[in-house]
Coordinates of C-alpha atoms and ligand atoms in Angstrom, one line a residue:
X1 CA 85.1 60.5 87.9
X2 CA 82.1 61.9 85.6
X3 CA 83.1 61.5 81.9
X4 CA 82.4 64.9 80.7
X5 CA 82.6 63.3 76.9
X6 CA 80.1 60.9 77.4
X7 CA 76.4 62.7 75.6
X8 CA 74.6 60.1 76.4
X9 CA 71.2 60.8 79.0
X10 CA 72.1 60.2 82.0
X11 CA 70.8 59.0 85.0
X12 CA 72.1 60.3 88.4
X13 CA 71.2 58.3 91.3
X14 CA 71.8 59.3 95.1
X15 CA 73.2 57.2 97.4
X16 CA 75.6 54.2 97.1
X17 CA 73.9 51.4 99.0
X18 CA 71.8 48.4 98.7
X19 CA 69.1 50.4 96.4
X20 CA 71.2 52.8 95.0
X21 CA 73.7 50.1 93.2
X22 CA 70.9 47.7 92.6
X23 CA 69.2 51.1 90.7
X24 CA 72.4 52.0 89.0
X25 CA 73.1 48.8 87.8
X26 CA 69.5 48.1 85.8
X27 CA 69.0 51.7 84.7
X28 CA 73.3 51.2 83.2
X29 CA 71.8 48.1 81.6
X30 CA 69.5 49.9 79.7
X31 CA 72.4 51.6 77.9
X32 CA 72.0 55.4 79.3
X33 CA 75.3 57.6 81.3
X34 CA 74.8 56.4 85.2
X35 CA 76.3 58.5 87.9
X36 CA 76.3 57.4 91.2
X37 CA 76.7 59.6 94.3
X38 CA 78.0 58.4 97.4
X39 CA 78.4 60.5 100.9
X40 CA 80.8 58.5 102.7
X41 CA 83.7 57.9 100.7
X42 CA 82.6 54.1 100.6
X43 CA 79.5 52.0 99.0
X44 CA 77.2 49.9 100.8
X45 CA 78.3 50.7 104.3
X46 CA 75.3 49.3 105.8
X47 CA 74.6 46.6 103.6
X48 CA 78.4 45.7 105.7
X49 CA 76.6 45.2 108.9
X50 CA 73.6 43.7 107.8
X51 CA 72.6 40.5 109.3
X52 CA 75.2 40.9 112.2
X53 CA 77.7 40.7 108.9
X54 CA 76.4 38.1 107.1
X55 CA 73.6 39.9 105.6
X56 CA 69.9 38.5 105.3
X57 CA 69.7 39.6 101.9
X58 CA 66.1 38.1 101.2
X59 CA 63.7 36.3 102.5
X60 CA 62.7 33.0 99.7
X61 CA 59.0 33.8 99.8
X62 CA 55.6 34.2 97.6
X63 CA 54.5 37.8 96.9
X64 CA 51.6 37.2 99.5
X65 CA 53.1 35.6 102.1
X66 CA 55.7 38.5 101.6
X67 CA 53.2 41.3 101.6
X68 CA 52.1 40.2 104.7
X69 CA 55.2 40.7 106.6
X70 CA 55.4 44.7 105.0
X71 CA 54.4 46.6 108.0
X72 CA 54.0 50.1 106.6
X73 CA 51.9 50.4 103.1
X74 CA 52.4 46.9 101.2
X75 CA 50.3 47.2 98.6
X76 CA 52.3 50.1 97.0
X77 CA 55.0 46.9 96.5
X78 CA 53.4 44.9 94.1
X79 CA 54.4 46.2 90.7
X80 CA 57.7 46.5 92.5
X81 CA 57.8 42.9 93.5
X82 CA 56.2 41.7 90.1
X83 CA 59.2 43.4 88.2
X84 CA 62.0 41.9 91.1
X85 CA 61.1 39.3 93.1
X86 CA 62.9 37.6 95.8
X87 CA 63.7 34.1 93.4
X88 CA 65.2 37.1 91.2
X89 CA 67.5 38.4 93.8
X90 CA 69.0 35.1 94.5
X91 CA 69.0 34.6 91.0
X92 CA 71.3 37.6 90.5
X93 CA 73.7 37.0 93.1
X94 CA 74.1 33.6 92.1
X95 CA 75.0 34.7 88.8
X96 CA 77.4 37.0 90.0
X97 CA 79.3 34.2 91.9
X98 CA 77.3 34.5 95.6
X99 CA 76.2 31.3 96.3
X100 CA 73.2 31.4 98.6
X101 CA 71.7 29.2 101.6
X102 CA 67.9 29.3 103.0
X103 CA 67.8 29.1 106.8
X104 CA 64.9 29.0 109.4
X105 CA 62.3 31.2 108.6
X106 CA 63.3 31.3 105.0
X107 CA 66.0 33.5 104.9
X108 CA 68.2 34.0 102.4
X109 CA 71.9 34.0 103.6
X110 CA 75.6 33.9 101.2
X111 CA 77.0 30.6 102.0
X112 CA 80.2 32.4 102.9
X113 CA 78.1 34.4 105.7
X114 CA 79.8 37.6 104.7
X115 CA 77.5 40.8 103.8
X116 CA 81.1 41.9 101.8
X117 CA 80.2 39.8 99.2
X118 CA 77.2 40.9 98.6
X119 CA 78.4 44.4 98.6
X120 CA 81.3 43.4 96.1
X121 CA 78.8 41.7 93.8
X122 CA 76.8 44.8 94.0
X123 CA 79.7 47.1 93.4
X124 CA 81.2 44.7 90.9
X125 CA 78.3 45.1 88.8
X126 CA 78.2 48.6 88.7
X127 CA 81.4 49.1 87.7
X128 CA 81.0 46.2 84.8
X129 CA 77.8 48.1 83.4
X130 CA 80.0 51.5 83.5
X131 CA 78.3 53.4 86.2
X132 CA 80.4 56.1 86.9
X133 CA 81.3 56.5 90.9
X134 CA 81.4 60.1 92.2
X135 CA 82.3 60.3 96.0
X136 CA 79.8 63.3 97.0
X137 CA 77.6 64.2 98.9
X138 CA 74.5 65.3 97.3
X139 CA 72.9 69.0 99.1
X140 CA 70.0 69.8 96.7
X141 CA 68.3 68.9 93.3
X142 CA 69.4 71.1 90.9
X143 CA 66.0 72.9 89.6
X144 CA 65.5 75.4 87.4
X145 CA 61.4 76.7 86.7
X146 CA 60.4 73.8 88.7
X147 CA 62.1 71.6 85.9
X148 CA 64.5 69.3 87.0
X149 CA 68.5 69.5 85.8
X150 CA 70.4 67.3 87.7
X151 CA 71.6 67.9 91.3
X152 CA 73.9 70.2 93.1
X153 CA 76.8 68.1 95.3
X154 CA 79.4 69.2 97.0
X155 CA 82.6 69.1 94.4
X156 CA 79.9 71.3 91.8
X157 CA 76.7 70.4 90.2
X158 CA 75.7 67.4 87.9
X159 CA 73.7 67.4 85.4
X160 CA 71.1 64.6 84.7
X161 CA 68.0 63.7 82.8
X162 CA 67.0 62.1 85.9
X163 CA 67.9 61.3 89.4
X164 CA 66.8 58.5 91.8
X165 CA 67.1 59.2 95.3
X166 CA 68.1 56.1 97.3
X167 CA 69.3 58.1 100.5
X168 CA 67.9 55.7 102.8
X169 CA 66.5 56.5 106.0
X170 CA 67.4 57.8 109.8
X171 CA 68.9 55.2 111.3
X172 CA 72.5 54.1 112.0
X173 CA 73.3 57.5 111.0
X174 CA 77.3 56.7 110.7
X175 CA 76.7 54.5 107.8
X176 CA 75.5 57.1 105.9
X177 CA 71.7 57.1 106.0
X178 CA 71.2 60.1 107.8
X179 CA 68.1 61.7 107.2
X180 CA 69.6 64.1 104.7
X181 CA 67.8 63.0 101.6
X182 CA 64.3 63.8 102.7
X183 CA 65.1 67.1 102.7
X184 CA 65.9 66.4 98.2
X185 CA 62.0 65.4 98.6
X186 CA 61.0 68.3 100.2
X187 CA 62.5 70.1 98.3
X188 CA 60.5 69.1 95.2
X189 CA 57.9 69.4 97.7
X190 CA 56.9 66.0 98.5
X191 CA 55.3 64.9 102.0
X192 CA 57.8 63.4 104.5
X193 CA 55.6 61.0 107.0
X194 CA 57.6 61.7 110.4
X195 CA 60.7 59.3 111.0
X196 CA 59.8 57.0 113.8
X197 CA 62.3 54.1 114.7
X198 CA 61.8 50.6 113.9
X199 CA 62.8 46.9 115.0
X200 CA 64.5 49.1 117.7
X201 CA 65.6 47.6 121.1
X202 CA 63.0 48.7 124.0
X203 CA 63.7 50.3 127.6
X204 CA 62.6 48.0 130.7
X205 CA 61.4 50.4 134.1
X206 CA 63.2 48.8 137.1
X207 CA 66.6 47.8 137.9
X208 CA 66.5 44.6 136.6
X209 CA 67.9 44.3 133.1
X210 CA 71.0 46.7 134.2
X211 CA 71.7 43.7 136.8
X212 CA 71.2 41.2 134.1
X213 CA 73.2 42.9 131.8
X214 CA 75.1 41.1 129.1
X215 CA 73.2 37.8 129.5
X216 CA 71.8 36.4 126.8
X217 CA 69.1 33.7 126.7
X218 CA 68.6 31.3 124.2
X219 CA 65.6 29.5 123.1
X220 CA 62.6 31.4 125.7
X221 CA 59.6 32.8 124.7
X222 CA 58.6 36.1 124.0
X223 CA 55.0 37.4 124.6
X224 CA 54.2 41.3 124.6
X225 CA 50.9 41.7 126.4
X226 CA 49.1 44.7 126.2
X227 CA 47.9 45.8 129.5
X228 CA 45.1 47.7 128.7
X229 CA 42.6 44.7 126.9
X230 CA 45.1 41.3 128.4
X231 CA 45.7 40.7 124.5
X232 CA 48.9 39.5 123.4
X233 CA 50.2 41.3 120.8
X234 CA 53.4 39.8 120.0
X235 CA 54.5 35.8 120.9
X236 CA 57.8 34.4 119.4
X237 CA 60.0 31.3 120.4
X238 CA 64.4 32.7 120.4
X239 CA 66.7 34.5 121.5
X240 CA 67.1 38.0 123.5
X241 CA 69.6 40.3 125.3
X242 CA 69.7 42.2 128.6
X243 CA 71.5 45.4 128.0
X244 CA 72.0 48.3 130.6
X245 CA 68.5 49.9 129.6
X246 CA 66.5 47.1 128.5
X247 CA 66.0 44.1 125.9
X248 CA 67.5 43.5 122.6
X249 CA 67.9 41.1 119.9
X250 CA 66.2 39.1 117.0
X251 CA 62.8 38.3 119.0
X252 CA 63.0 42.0 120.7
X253 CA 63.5 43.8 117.4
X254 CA 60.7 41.8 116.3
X255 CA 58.1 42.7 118.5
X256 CA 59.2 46.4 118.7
X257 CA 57.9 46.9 115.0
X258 CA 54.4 45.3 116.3
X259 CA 53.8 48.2 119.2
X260 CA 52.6 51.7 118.0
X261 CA 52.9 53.3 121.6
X262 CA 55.3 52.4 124.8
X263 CA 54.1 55.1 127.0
X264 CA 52.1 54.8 130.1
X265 CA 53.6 51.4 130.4
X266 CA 51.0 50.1 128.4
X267 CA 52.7 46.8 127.7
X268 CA 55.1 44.3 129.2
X269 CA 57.1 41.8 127.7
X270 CA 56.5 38.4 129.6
X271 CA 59.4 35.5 128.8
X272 CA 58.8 31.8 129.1
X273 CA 62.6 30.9 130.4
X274 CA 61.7 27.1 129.9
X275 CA 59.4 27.1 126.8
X276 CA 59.7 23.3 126.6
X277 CA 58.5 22.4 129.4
X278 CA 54.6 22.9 130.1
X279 CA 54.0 23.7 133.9
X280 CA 53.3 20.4 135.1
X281 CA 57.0 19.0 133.6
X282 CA 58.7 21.9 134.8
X283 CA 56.7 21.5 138.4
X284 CA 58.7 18.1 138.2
X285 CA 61.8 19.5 137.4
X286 CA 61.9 21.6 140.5
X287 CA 60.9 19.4 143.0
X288 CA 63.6 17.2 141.8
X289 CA 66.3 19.9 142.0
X290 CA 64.5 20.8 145.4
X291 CA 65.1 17.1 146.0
X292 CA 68.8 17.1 145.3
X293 CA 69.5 20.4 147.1
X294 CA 66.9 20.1 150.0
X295 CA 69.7 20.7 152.8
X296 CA 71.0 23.4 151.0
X297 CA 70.2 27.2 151.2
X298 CA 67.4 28.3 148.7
X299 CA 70.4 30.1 146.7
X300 CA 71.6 26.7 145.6
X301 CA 69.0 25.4 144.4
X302 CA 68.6 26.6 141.2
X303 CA 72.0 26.2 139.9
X304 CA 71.0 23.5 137.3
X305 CA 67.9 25.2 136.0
X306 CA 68.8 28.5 135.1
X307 CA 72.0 31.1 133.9
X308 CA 73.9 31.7 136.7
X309 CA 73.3 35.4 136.3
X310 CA 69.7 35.2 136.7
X311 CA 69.6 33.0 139.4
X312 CA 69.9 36.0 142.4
X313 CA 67.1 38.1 139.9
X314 CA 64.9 35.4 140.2
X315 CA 65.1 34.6 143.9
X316 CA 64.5 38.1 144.3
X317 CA 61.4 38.2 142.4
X318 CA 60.5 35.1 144.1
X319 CA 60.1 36.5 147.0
X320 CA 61.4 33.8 148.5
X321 CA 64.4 34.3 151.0
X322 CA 67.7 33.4 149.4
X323 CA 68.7 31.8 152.9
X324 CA 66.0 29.8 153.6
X325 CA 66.7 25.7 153.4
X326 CA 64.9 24.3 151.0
X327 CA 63.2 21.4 152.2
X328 CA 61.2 24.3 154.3
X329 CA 60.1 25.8 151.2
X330 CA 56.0 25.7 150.8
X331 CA 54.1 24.3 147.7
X332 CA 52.7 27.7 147.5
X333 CA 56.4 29.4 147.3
X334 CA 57.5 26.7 144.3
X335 CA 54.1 27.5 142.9
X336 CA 55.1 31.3 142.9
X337 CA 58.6 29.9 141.1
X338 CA 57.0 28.2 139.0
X339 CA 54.9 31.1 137.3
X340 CA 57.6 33.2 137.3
X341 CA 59.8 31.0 135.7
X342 CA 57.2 30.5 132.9
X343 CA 56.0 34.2 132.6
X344 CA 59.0 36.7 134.0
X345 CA 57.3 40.4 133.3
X346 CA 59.3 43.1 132.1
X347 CA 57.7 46.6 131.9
X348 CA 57.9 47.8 128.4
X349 CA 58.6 51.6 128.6
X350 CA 60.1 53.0 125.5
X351 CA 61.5 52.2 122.1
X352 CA 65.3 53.4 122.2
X353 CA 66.2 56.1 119.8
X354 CA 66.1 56.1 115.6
X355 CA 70.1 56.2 115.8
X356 CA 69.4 52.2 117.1
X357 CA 66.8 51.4 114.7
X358 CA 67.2 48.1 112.3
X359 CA 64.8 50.0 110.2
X360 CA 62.9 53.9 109.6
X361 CA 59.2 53.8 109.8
X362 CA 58.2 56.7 108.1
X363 CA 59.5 58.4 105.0
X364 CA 58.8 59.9 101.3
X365 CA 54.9 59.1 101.0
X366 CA 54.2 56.7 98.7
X367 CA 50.9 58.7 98.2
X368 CA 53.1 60.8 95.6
X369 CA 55.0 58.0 94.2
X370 CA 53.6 56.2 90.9
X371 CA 53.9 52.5 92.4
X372 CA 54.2 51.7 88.5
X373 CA 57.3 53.3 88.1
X374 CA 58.6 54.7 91.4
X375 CA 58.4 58.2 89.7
X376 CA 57.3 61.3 91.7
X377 CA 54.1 62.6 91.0
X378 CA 54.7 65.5 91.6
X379 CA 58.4 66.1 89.5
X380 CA 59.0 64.6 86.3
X381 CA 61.9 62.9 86.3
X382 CA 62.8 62.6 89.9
X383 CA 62.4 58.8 91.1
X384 CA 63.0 57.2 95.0
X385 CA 63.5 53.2 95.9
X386 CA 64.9 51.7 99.1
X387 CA 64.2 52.8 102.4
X388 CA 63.8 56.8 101.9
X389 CA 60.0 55.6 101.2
X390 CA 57.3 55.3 103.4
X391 CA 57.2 51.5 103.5
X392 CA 59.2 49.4 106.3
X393 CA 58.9 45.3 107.0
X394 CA 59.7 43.2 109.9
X395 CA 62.7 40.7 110.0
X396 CA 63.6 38.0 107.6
X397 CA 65.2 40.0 104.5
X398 CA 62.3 41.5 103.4
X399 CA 63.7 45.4 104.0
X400 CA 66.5 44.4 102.1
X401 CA 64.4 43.4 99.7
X402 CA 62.0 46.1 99.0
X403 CA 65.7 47.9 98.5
X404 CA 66.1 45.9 95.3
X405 CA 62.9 45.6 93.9
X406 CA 62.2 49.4 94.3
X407 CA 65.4 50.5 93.0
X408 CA 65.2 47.6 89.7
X409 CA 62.1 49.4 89.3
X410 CA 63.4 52.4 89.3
X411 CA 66.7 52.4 88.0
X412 CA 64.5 51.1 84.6
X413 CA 61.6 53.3 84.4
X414 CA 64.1 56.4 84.5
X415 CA 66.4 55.2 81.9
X416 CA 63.7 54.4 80.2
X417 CA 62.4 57.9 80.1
X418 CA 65.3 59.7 79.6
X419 CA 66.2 57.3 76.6
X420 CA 62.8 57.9 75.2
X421 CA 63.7 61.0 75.5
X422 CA 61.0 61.6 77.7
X423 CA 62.4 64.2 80.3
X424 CA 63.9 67.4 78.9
X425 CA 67.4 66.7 78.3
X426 CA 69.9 69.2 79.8
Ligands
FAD501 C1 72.4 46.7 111.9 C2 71.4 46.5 110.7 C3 71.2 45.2 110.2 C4 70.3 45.0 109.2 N1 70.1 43.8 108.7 C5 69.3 43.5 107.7 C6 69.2 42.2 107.1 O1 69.9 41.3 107.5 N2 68.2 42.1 106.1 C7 67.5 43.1 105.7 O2 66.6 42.9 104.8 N3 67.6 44.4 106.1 C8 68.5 44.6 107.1 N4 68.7 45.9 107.6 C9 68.0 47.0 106.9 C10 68.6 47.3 105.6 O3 70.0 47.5 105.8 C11 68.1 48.6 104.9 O4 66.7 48.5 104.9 C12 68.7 48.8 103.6 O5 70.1 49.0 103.6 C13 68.1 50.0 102.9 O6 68.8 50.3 101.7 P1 68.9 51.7 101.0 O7 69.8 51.6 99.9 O8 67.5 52.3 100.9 O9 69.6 52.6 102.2 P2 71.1 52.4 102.7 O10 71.6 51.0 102.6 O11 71.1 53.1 104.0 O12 72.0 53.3 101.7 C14 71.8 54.7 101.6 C15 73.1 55.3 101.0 O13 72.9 56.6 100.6 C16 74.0 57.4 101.0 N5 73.6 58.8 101.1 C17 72.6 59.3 102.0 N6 72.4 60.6 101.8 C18 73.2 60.9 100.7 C19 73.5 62.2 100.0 N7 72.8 63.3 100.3 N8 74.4 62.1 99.0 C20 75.1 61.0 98.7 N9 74.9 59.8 99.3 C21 74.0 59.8 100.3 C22 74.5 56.8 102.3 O14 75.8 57.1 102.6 C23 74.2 55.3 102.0 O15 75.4 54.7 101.5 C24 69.6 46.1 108.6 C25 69.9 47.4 109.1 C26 70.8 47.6 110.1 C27 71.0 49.0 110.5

């Protein structure tokens, strides 16, 4: 609860996860009152589920070669990444007893695989530094003559020198992160650039991912092809899911934040489901299971090159009759398998809802934000970090990371300020 004694300036920040606590913690350090307001009764819900649990919490990278994995405005990062960079966020969890591992691709896992202990070393150091927890949901700034006092929750109003908002943004809306906190920006009339969804799972026309449902396929390529000019526009090498309505997982999510526009079917996902095998091996492969099954029916003789759930969707596709034997199949027919097998086309035809989204596109726009500082420019004293801004990044722990560095920015420049004296104390 708030310590009413406590004279110091204070700092109120807005939202209890991965940038809100990261903010809280550095502006506590700099010796100024910290209140923290939380929605759900619980800090860092998200950060929980992060990483399927085990939380990619950064991605062990330069600042360029970072930059260029920010889809949405990356040049507004760079003081932000200057001040926090990724070597400092595996510094500070280390310090804090996380040890951390590096995997494929660079990312920066706890060697325990559990997001909880990133959330505890979070929360930990919060409560260390003397940031005062208030379980409430914040409803409006408090403003009086366009002069910011604190903001207005849901147990009574709070005052503060400053306030960070580190709301978050659309997605996953039971964690938390609903949306609300654009309306605090609006209301200190800042521009909201619209919510879209991204690294979303994507709707397939057709009936064949709800008959492949549930399979997953390891290790097959992933191109996107756009329809329109025959240029790919996404190619990756791992792992996806069939789910009732379309694709998903880590290579799906991927190439969902490359595409700007699924109507029209204007792209289709085409999977290599033997990537390691060029045409010519894979040819060889057939005609020796052809070989080995050539009395059988046409149904059989797949069984040792594919999932047995994609076997029937393939025949299918095939054109090729299920029940014919296969000695009397034709080199044309195999040569029919044989490009389908190394380009299997999916009609891309919509990104699933924001709810679903890894990340929001969209947000607070960060052409009223002083990248310097993270400070509105347009209310003294009001500051936003994490994922409520108009900035968004593909996979690999780099969201998580423009969380941090953001909110370190932040969470400094306003105490700071109100230490300075700077914004009018209440
Ligand atoms: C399933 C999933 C997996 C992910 N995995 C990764 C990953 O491995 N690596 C990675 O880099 N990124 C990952 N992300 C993205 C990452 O989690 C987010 O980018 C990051 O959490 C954003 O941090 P934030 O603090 O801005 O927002 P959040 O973590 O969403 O925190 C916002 C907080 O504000 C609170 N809040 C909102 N409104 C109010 C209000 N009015 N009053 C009080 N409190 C409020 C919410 O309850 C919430 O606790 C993942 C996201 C999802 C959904």
């Amino acid at each position: 609860m708030p310590d009413e004694m406590d004279t110091r300036p204070t700092v109120a920040v807005i939202g209890g996860g991965a940038a809100g606590m990261m903010a809280a913690y550095h502006a506590a350090q700099m010796g100024v009152r910290v209140l923290m307001l939380e929605g759900t009764g619980k800090l860092g819900r998200k950060l929980r589920i992060t990483g399927k649990g085990r939380c990619n919490v950064t991605n062990d990278c330069d600042t360029q070669e970072f930059l260029n994995n920010v889809r949405t405005n990356p040049r507004f990062l760079y003081a932000a990444l200057d001040r926090f960079s990724p070597a400092d966020t595996k510094a500070f969890f280390e310090a804090r007893g996380v040890p951390l591992k590096t995997e494929r691709g660079r990312r920066v896992f706890p060697v325990s695989d559990k997001a909880g202990d990133i959330v505890g070393a979070l929360a930990d150091a919060c409560h260390r530094a003397g940031v005062e927890v208030v379980y409430e949901r914040a409803r409006s700034l408090w403003l009086e003559n366009d002069v910011l006092r604190g903001v207005c929750a849901d147990g009574g109003n709070y005052a503060a020198n400053a306030v960070i908002v580190c709301t978050g943004g659309k997605s996953y809306p039971l964690t938390g992160s609903d949306g609300g906190g654009y309306d605090l920006a609006r209301q200190a009339g800042h521009t909201i650039v619209d919510p879209k969804p991204s690294l979303v799972p994507m709707t397939v026309k057709g009936d064949v991912c709800p008959l492949l449902q549930g399979l997953s396929l390891k290790n097959v390529g992933l191109k996107v092809i756009d329809t329109k000019s025959g240029k790919t526009v996404y190619e990756d090498f791992g792992e996806m899911m069939f789910t009732h309505f379309g694709i998903t997982g880590p290579m799906v999510l991927s190439a969902s934040s490359h595409l700007h526009d699924l109507s029209a079917g204007r792209y289709t996902a085409r999977i290599d489901l033997k990537p390691a095998l060029d045409e010519k091996t894979l040819d060889a492969r057939i005609l020796s299971d052809f070989e080995k099954y050539r009395n059988k029916d046409f149904i059989h003789a797949l069984d040792d090159l594919l999932p047995k759930k994609l076997i029937p969707v393939i025949i299918r596709e095939s054109g090729i009759d299920e029940r014919c034997k296969v000695n009397t199949i034709t080199k044309e027919q195999r040569r029919a398998l044989l490009t389908l097998l190394k380009g299997f086309e999916l009609p891309l035809h919509g990104f699933r809802p924001i709810d679903e989204a890894i990340v929001t596109a969209g947000g607070v726009s960060v052409k009223e934000i002083n990248p310097k500082t993270m400070e509105s420019k347009l209310l003294r004293g009001l500051y936003f970090a994490g994922e409520v801004i108009d900035v968004d990044a593909y996979t690999g722990g780099y969201n998580l990371q423009i969380a941090f560095s953001t909110a370190v920015l932040a969470g400094e420049s306003a105490a700071m300020e109100v230490a300075s004296g700077g914004s009018e104390p209440f």
